[in-house]
Amino acid sequence: MQIQEADGLVPIHHNPAPLRTRIIESMRSAIERGILKPGERLVEKDLCDRLGVSRTSLREALRELESEGIVASVTARGLTVVRLSYRDAENIYRIRADIEALIMEQFIERADDAALKTLLDLCDHTIACYEAGDFVPIVDAKRQLYLHLCTVAENMVAHEILSKLTLRTAQLRRGSVTRPARQEQSIREMRDLKAAIAARDVDGARRAARSHVESAARSALEFARTRSA
C-alpha cells in the first residue's frame, strides 16, 4: 500500500539507522502532526501496511513508545495514543519552562560566533514560519532550532526530555499554535529571545525562554478547557 507523504506514516525505506528507530520517528511525527490522535486505537496490521514493516519490528517500536508514556494499553483491544490529562499538561509546561531557560544559558556560555550566527538564522526561519501560519513548518522549524541549541549547549539529555514532553502535548500544541493571536504573540516572543541571545544576555534569554513557554501553556490549556467544555 503506497502512502503519500502528507499521511505522516510513509513506508520505511533503506536507511543506516536501526529500523526500530525509524519506525519510532515516523510514529512520533504522525502523532505530533495529528495524523494519529489521542485515544485512537493503533491497529498493528494497518500500521504495518502503512509503514511497510513487519509486525515484529513494529511491536519493538511500540514497546518503546509505551515505555515513554506516548501510547498505552487502555482496553483489551490493544494500544492507543495516550490522552493527556489537564494536570499532566500543566506539569509538562512547567518542566519545559525550567529546561528551556537552562538551555539558553548553556548555549550562550558555549556558543562561538559561528554557532551564534546559525542560531540567529534559525530564529529568523522560525519567525517566518510563524508568519506563514502553517503548523507543520512551525513544528519542524522549532525542532531544528532546539536541536541546535541543545547540541551547542552540550545538553542532549535536555533535548531528549523536551522531545518527549512536546510530543505528549502535540494535540494541545496544534490547537494552540494555529490560533492567529497566539502566532502573533509567538513572533514577538521569538524576536525577544533572538535579541537576548544576540546580545549574549543570559538573564534576558532565560526570561524570554520562560515567557515563551508560559504563554504557550496559557494558550494550550485554554484550548484544552474549550475542547472539554
PDB file of C-alpha atoms in Angstrom:
ATOM      1  CA  MET A   1       0.000   0.000   0.000  1.00  0.00           C
ATOM      2  CA  GLN A   2       1.614   3.272  -1.142  1.00  0.00           C
ATOM      3  CA  ILE A   3       1.101   6.211   1.203  1.00  0.00           C
ATOM      4  CA  GLN A   4       1.579   9.854   0.281  1.00  0.00           C
ATOM      5  CA  GLU A   5       3.975  11.828   2.493  1.00  0.00           C
ATOM      6  CA  ALA A   6       1.124  14.012   3.786  1.00  0.00           C
ATOM      7  CA  ASP A   7      -0.243  10.922   5.515  1.00  0.00           C
ATOM      8  CA  GLY A   8       2.514  11.239   8.105  1.00  0.00           C
ATOM      9  CA  LEU A   9       3.260   7.497   8.079  1.00  0.00           C
ATOM     10  CA  VAL A  10       5.348   6.850   4.990  1.00  0.00           C
ATOM     11  CA  PRO A  11       6.897   3.476   4.122  1.00  0.00           C
ATOM     12  CA  ILE A  12      10.299   2.869   5.723  1.00  0.00           C
ATOM     13  CA  HIS A  13      12.958   2.807   3.006  1.00  0.00           C
ATOM     14  CA  HIS A  14      16.645   1.914   3.272  1.00  0.00           C
ATOM     15  CA  ASN A  15      18.449   3.980   5.881  1.00  0.00           C
ATOM     16  CA  PRO A  16      21.508   3.188   8.029  1.00  0.00           C
ATOM     17  CA  ALA A  17      19.594   3.967  11.238  1.00  0.00           C
ATOM     18  CA  PRO A  18      18.101   0.941  13.067  1.00  0.00           C
ATOM     19  CA  LEU A  19      14.660   0.017  11.778  1.00  0.00           C
ATOM     20  CA  ARG A  20      13.099   0.368  15.233  1.00  0.00           C
ATOM     21  CA  THR A  21      14.438   3.936  15.467  1.00  0.00           C
ATOM     22  CA  ARG A  22      12.980   4.844  12.088  1.00  0.00           C
ATOM     23  CA  ILE A  23       9.582   3.381  12.981  1.00  0.00           C
ATOM     24  CA  ILE A  24       9.560   5.326  16.256  1.00  0.00           C
ATOM     25  CA  GLU A  25      10.484   8.554  14.452  1.00  0.00           C
ATOM     26  CA  SER A  26       7.690   8.028  11.922  1.00  0.00           C
ATOM     27  CA  MET A  27       5.163   7.274  14.671  1.00  0.00           C
ATOM     28  CA  ARG A  28       6.241  10.311  16.696  1.00  0.00           C
ATOM     29  CA  SER A  29       5.937  12.523  13.626  1.00  0.00           C
ATOM     30  CA  ALA A  30       2.448  11.194  12.909  1.00  0.00           C
ATOM     31  CA  ILE A  31       1.353  11.866  16.497  1.00  0.00           C
ATOM     32  CA  GLU A  32       2.910  15.325  16.511  1.00  0.00           C
ATOM     33  CA  ARG A  33       1.217  16.261  13.243  1.00  0.00           C
ATOM     34  CA  GLY A  34      -2.168  14.954  14.325  1.00  0.00           C
ATOM     35  CA  ILE A  35      -2.231  12.006  11.917  1.00  0.00           C
ATOM     36  CA  LEU A  36      -2.534   9.688  14.919  1.00  0.00           C
ATOM     37  CA  LYS A  37      -4.803  11.305  17.503  1.00  0.00           C
ATOM     38  CA  PRO A  38      -5.178  10.883  21.287  1.00  0.00           C
ATOM     39  CA  GLY A  39      -7.454   7.954  22.050  1.00  0.00           C
ATOM     40  CA  GLU A  40      -7.024   6.476  18.588  1.00  0.00           C
ATOM     41  CA  ARG A  41      -6.606   2.701  18.562  1.00  0.00           C
ATOM     42  CA  LEU A  42      -3.379   1.544  16.928  1.00  0.00           C
ATOM     43  CA  VAL A  43      -4.177  -1.356  14.602  1.00  0.00           C
ATOM     44  CA  GLU A  44      -0.988  -3.325  14.019  1.00  0.00           C
ATOM     45  CA  LYS A  45      -1.917  -4.642  10.571  1.00  0.00           C
ATOM     46  CA  ASP A  46      -2.834  -1.172   9.356  1.00  0.00           C
ATOM     47  CA  LEU A  47       0.383   0.353  10.725  1.00  0.00           C
ATOM     48  CA  CYS A  48       2.496  -2.427   9.215  1.00  0.00           C
ATOM     49  CA  ASP A  49       0.907  -1.826   5.804  1.00  0.00           C
ATOM     50  CA  ARG A  50       1.357   1.926   6.007  1.00  0.00           C
ATOM     51  CA  LEU A  51       4.959   1.747   7.216  1.00  0.00           C
ATOM     52  CA  GLY A  52       5.942  -1.248   5.108  1.00  0.00           C
ATOM     53  CA  VAL A  53       7.453  -3.108   8.080  1.00  0.00           C
ATOM     54  CA  SER A  54       6.964  -6.456   9.807  1.00  0.00           C
ATOM     55  CA  ARG A  55       4.747  -6.891  12.832  1.00  0.00           C
ATOM     56  CA  THR A  56       7.787  -7.912  14.904  1.00  0.00           C
ATOM     57  CA  SER A  57       9.619  -4.659  14.120  1.00  0.00           C
ATOM     58  CA  LEU A  58       6.504  -2.614  14.764  1.00  0.00           C
ATOM     59  CA  ARG A  59       5.917  -4.251  18.138  1.00  0.00           C
ATOM     60  CA  GLU A  60       9.503  -3.463  19.225  1.00  0.00           C
ATOM     61  CA  ALA A  61       8.910   0.206  18.417  1.00  0.00           C
ATOM     62  CA  LEU A  62       5.517   0.259  20.119  1.00  0.00           C
ATOM     63  CA  ARG A  63       7.026  -1.206  23.296  1.00  0.00           C
ATOM     64  CA  GLU A  64       9.465   1.693  23.451  1.00  0.00           C
ATOM     65  CA  LEU A  65       6.727   4.257  22.831  1.00  0.00           C
ATOM     66  CA  GLU A  66       4.692   2.575  25.561  1.00  0.00           C
ATOM     67  CA  SER A  67       7.624   2.829  27.985  1.00  0.00           C
ATOM     68  CA  GLU A  68       7.773   6.571  27.245  1.00  0.00           C
ATOM     69  CA  GLY A  69       4.078   7.020  28.024  1.00  0.00           C
ATOM     70  CA  ILE A  70       3.232   8.003  24.430  1.00  0.00           C
ATOM     71  CA  VAL A  71       0.978   5.018  23.784  1.00  0.00           C
ATOM     72  CA  ALA A  72      -0.760   2.793  26.316  1.00  0.00           C
ATOM     73  CA  SER A  73      -2.953  -0.264  26.594  1.00  0.00           C
ATOM     74  CA  VAL A  74      -6.237   1.068  27.954  1.00  0.00           C
ATOM     75  CA  THR A  75      -8.515  -1.743  26.840  1.00  0.00           C
ATOM     76  CA  ALA A  76      -8.245  -5.377  25.874  1.00  0.00           C
ATOM     77  CA  ARG A  77      -8.379  -4.244  22.243  1.00  0.00           C
ATOM     78  CA  GLY A  78      -4.767  -3.053  22.198  1.00  0.00           C
ATOM     79  CA  LEU A  79      -2.721   0.138  22.298  1.00  0.00           C
ATOM     80  CA  THR A  80      -3.957   3.679  21.806  1.00  0.00           C
ATOM     81  CA  VAL A  81      -2.315   7.094  21.664  1.00  0.00           C
ATOM     82  CA  VAL A  82      -2.399   8.414  25.232  1.00  0.00           C
ATOM     83  CA  ARG A  83      -4.852  11.167  26.141  1.00  0.00           C
ATOM     84  CA  LEU A  84      -3.096  13.836  28.223  1.00  0.00           C
ATOM     85  CA  SER A  85      -4.796  14.960  31.413  1.00  0.00           C
ATOM     86  CA  TYR A  86      -5.114  18.662  32.198  1.00  0.00           C
ATOM     87  CA  ARG A  87      -2.860  18.297  35.260  1.00  0.00           C
ATOM     88  CA  ASP A  88      -0.193  16.458  33.300  1.00  0.00           C
ATOM     89  CA  ALA A  89      -0.266  19.193  30.663  1.00  0.00           C
ATOM     90  CA  GLU A  90       0.242  21.849  33.342  1.00  0.00           C
ATOM     91  CA  ASN A  91       3.199  19.941  34.755  1.00  0.00           C
ATOM     92  CA  ILE A  92       4.780  19.411  31.344  1.00  0.00           C
ATOM     93  CA  TYR A  93       4.764  23.120  30.562  1.00  0.00           C
ATOM     94  CA  ARG A  94       6.238  23.973  33.977  1.00  0.00           C
ATOM     95  CA  ILE A  95       9.060  21.484  33.435  1.00  0.00           C
ATOM     96  CA  ARG A  96       9.649  22.773  29.910  1.00  0.00           C
ATOM     97  CA  ALA A  97       9.992  26.352  31.163  1.00  0.00           C
ATOM     98  CA  ASP A  98      12.810  25.352  33.508  1.00  0.00           C
ATOM     99  CA  ILE A  99      14.619  23.201  30.954  1.00  0.00           C
ATOM    100  CA  GLU A 100      14.406  25.740  28.130  1.00  0.00           C
ATOM    101  CA  ALA A 101      15.691  28.537  30.365  1.00  0.00           C
ATOM    102  CA  LEU A 102      18.667  26.334  31.270  1.00  0.00           C
ATOM    103  CA  ILE A 103      19.395  25.538  27.626  1.00  0.00           C
ATOM    104  CA  MET A 104      19.518  29.228  26.715  1.00  0.00           C
ATOM    105  CA  GLU A 105      22.027  29.853  29.481  1.00  0.00           C
ATOM    106  CA  GLN A 106      24.224  26.932  28.464  1.00  0.00           C
ATOM    107  CA  PHE A 107      24.053  27.869  24.783  1.00  0.00           C
ATOM    108  CA  ILE A 108      25.228  31.427  25.418  1.00  0.00           C
ATOM    109  CA  GLU A 109      28.050  30.128  27.625  1.00  0.00           C
ATOM    110  CA  ARG A 110      29.333  27.708  24.949  1.00  0.00           C
ATOM    111  CA  ALA A 111      28.422  29.250  21.574  1.00  0.00           C
ATOM    112  CA  ASP A 112      31.155  30.628  19.332  1.00  0.00           C
ATOM    113  CA  ASP A 113      30.356  33.265  16.721  1.00  0.00           C
ATOM    114  CA  ALA A 114      29.528  30.699  14.027  1.00  0.00           C
ATOM    115  CA  ALA A 115      27.130  28.800  16.290  1.00  0.00           C
ATOM    116  CA  LEU A 116      25.512  32.068  17.321  1.00  0.00           C
ATOM    117  CA  LYS A 117      25.050  33.113  13.677  1.00  0.00           C
ATOM    118  CA  THR A 118      23.407  29.767  12.878  1.00  0.00           C
ATOM    119  CA  LEU A 119      21.072  30.165  15.840  1.00  0.00           C
ATOM    120  CA  LEU A 120      20.017  33.656  14.774  1.00  0.00           C
ATOM    121  CA  ASP A 121      19.310  32.363  11.253  1.00  0.00           C
ATOM    122  CA  LEU A 122      17.201  29.559  12.726  1.00  0.00           C
ATOM    123  CA  CYS A 123      15.280  32.120  14.800  1.00  0.00           C
ATOM    124  CA  ASP A 124      14.559  34.103  11.614  1.00  0.00           C
ATOM    125  CA  HIS A 125      13.370  30.931   9.878  1.00  0.00           C
ATOM    126  CA  THR A 126      11.104  30.065  12.810  1.00  0.00           C
ATOM    127  CA  ILE A 127       9.630  33.569  12.817  1.00  0.00           C
ATOM    128  CA  ALA A 128       8.973  33.307   9.063  1.00  0.00           C
ATOM    129  CA  CYS A 129       7.142  30.001   9.638  1.00  0.00           C
ATOM    130  CA  TYR A 130       5.001  31.612  12.336  1.00  0.00           C
ATOM    131  CA  GLU A 131       4.199  34.439   9.930  1.00  0.00           C
ATOM    132  CA  ALA A 132       3.111  31.914   7.280  1.00  0.00           C
ATOM    133  CA  GLY A 133       0.845  30.307   9.891  1.00  0.00           C
ATOM    134  CA  ASP A 134       1.182  26.616   8.944  1.00  0.00           C
ATOM    135  CA  PHE A 135       1.520  24.206  11.868  1.00  0.00           C
ATOM    136  CA  VAL A 136       3.867  21.581  10.393  1.00  0.00           C
ATOM    137  CA  PRO A 137       6.571  24.040   9.193  1.00  0.00           C
ATOM    138  CA  ILE A 138       6.427  25.770  12.599  1.00  0.00           C
ATOM    139  CA  VAL A 139       6.966  22.455  14.388  1.00  0.00           C
ATOM    140  CA  ASP A 140       9.798  21.484  12.025  1.00  0.00           C
ATOM    141  CA  ALA A 141      11.494  24.888  12.415  1.00  0.00           C
ATOM    142  CA  LYS A 142      11.344  24.731  16.208  1.00  0.00           C
ATOM    143  CA  ARG A 143      12.703  21.190  16.154  1.00  0.00           C
ATOM    144  CA  GLN A 144      15.743  22.397  14.178  1.00  0.00           C
ATOM    145  CA  LEU A 145      16.131  25.397  16.480  1.00  0.00           C
ATOM    146  CA  TYR A 146      16.141  23.359  19.682  1.00  0.00           C
ATOM    147  CA  LEU A 147      18.374  20.663  18.242  1.00  0.00           C
ATOM    148  CA  HIS A 148      20.986  23.344  17.506  1.00  0.00           C
ATOM    149  CA  LEU A 149      20.540  24.949  20.921  1.00  0.00           C
ATOM    150  CA  CYS A 150      20.972  21.654  22.769  1.00  0.00           C
ATOM    151  CA  THR A 151      23.862  20.492  20.586  1.00  0.00           C
ATOM    152  CA  VAL A 152      25.864  23.652  21.188  1.00  0.00           C
ATOM    153  CA  ALA A 153      24.827  23.663  24.860  1.00  0.00           C
ATOM    154  CA  GLU A 154      26.186  20.085  25.069  1.00  0.00           C
ATOM    155  CA  ASN A 155      22.946  19.015  26.711  1.00  0.00           C
ATOM    156  CA  MET A 156      21.363  16.280  24.626  1.00  0.00           C
ATOM    157  CA  VAL A 157      19.716  14.922  27.767  1.00  0.00           C
ATOM    158  CA  ALA A 158      17.588  18.072  27.763  1.00  0.00           C
ATOM    159  CA  HIS A 159      16.873  17.595  24.069  1.00  0.00           C
ATOM    160  CA  GLU A 160      15.642  14.051  24.650  1.00  0.00           C
ATOM    161  CA  ILE A 161      13.410  15.143  27.533  1.00  0.00           C
ATOM    162  CA  LEU A 162      11.987  18.102  25.602  1.00  0.00           C
ATOM    163  CA  SER A 163      11.258  15.920  22.577  1.00  0.00           C
ATOM    164  CA  LYS A 164       9.210  13.541  24.705  1.00  0.00           C
ATOM    165  CA  LEU A 165       7.418  16.311  26.581  1.00  0.00           C
ATOM    166  CA  THR A 166       6.435  18.253  23.465  1.00  0.00           C
ATOM    167  CA  LEU A 167       5.217  15.064  21.807  1.00  0.00           C
ATOM    168  CA  ARG A 168       2.877  14.363  24.723  1.00  0.00           C
ATOM    169  CA  THR A 169       1.302  17.820  24.305  1.00  0.00           C
ATOM    170  CA  ALA A 170       1.130  17.547  20.498  1.00  0.00           C
ATOM    171  CA  GLN A 171      -2.663  17.799  20.231  1.00  0.00           C
ATOM    172  CA  LEU A 172      -2.801  20.823  22.542  1.00  0.00           C
ATOM    173  CA  ARG A 173       0.069  22.484  20.702  1.00  0.00           C
ATOM    174  CA  ARG A 174      -1.688  22.018  17.376  1.00  0.00           C
ATOM    175  CA  GLY A 175      -4.859  23.667  18.672  1.00  0.00           C
ATOM    176  CA  SER A 176      -2.895  26.473  20.289  1.00  0.00           C
ATOM    177  CA  VAL A 177      -0.281  27.261  17.626  1.00  0.00           C
ATOM    178  CA  THR A 178      -2.828  27.602  14.834  1.00  0.00           C
ATOM    179  CA  ARG A 179      -4.609  30.458  16.610  1.00  0.00           C
ATOM    180  CA  PRO A 180      -3.729  33.747  14.854  1.00  0.00           C
ATOM    181  CA  ALA A 181      -3.433  35.622  18.163  1.00  0.00           C
ATOM    182  CA  ARG A 182      -1.010  33.003  19.509  1.00  0.00           C
ATOM    183  CA  GLN A 183       1.053  33.139  16.313  1.00  0.00           C
ATOM    184  CA  GLU A 184       1.421  36.912  16.608  1.00  0.00           C
ATOM    185  CA  GLN A 185       2.392  36.570  20.249  1.00  0.00           C
ATOM    186  CA  SER A 186       4.921  33.844  19.402  1.00  0.00           C
ATOM    187  CA  ILE A 187       6.549  36.073  16.794  1.00  0.00           C
ATOM    188  CA  ARG A 188       7.086  38.800  19.405  1.00  0.00           C
ATOM    189  CA  GLU A 189       8.451  36.254  21.876  1.00  0.00           C
ATOM    190  CA  MET A 190      10.838  34.751  19.323  1.00  0.00           C
ATOM    191  CA  ARG A 191      12.132  38.217  18.451  1.00  0.00           C
ATOM    192  CA  ASP A 192      12.728  38.939  22.138  1.00  0.00           C
ATOM    193  CA  LEU A 193      14.559  35.641  22.511  1.00  0.00           C
ATOM    194  CA  LYS A 194      16.669  36.299  19.411  1.00  0.00           C
ATOM    195  CA  ALA A 195      17.627  39.768  20.657  1.00  0.00           C
ATOM    196  CA  ALA A 196      18.673  38.466  24.073  1.00  0.00           C
ATOM    197  CA  ILE A 197      20.784  35.669  22.584  1.00  0.00           C
ATOM    198  CA  ALA A 198      22.375  38.013  20.034  1.00  0.00           C
ATOM    199  CA  ALA A 199      23.415  40.264  22.929  1.00  0.00           C
ATOM    200  CA  ARG A 200      24.615  37.208  24.900  1.00  0.00           C
ATOM    201  CA  ASP A 201      22.302  38.352  27.677  1.00  0.00           C
ATOM    202  CA  VAL A 202      21.913  35.227  29.804  1.00  0.00           C
ATOM    203  CA  ASP A 203      19.280  36.629  32.158  1.00  0.00           C
ATOM    204  CA  GLY A 204      17.308  38.122  29.276  1.00  0.00           C
ATOM    205  CA  ALA A 205      17.427  34.872  27.290  1.00  0.00           C
ATOM    206  CA  ARG A 206      16.283  32.870  30.309  1.00  0.00           C
ATOM    207  CA  ARG A 207      13.371  35.265  30.854  1.00  0.00           C
ATOM    208  CA  ALA A 208      12.434  35.206  27.154  1.00  0.00           C
ATOM    209  CA  ALA A 209      12.517  31.400  27.023  1.00  0.00           C
ATOM    210  CA  ARG A 210      10.418  31.100  30.164  1.00  0.00           C
ATOM    211  CA  SER A 211       7.939  33.714  28.926  1.00  0.00           C
ATOM    212  CA  HIS A 212       7.547  31.868  25.610  1.00  0.00           C
ATOM    213  CA  VAL A 213       6.752  28.565  27.329  1.00  0.00           C
ATOM    214  CA  GLU A 214       4.432  30.153  29.891  1.00  0.00           C
ATOM    215  CA  SER A 215       2.476  31.904  27.122  1.00  0.00           C
ATOM    216  CA  ALA A 216       2.297  28.627  25.206  1.00  0.00           C
ATOM    217  CA  ALA A 217       0.971  26.937  28.342  1.00  0.00           C
ATOM    218  CA  ARG A 218      -1.786  29.515  28.834  1.00  0.00           C
ATOM    219  CA  SER A 219      -2.890  29.191  25.216  1.00  0.00           C
ATOM    220  CA  ALA A 220      -2.724  25.381  25.162  1.00  0.00           C
ATOM    221  CA  LEU A 221      -4.540  24.971  28.460  1.00  0.00           C
ATOM    222  CA  GLU A 222      -7.241  27.392  27.335  1.00  0.00           C
ATOM    223  CA  PHE A 223      -7.642  25.234  24.223  1.00  0.00           C
ATOM    224  CA  ALA A 224      -7.888  22.167  26.481  1.00  0.00           C
ATOM    225  CA  ARG A 225     -10.615  23.772  28.566  1.00  0.00           C
ATOM    226  CA  THR A 226     -12.535  24.811  25.470  1.00  0.00           C
ATOM    227  CA  ARG A 227     -12.282  21.334  23.981  1.00  0.00           C
ATOM    228  CA  SER A 228     -13.526  19.641  27.148  1.00  0.00           C
ATOM    229  CA  ALA A 229     -16.381  22.105  27.737  1.00  0.00           C
TER     230      ALA A 229
END
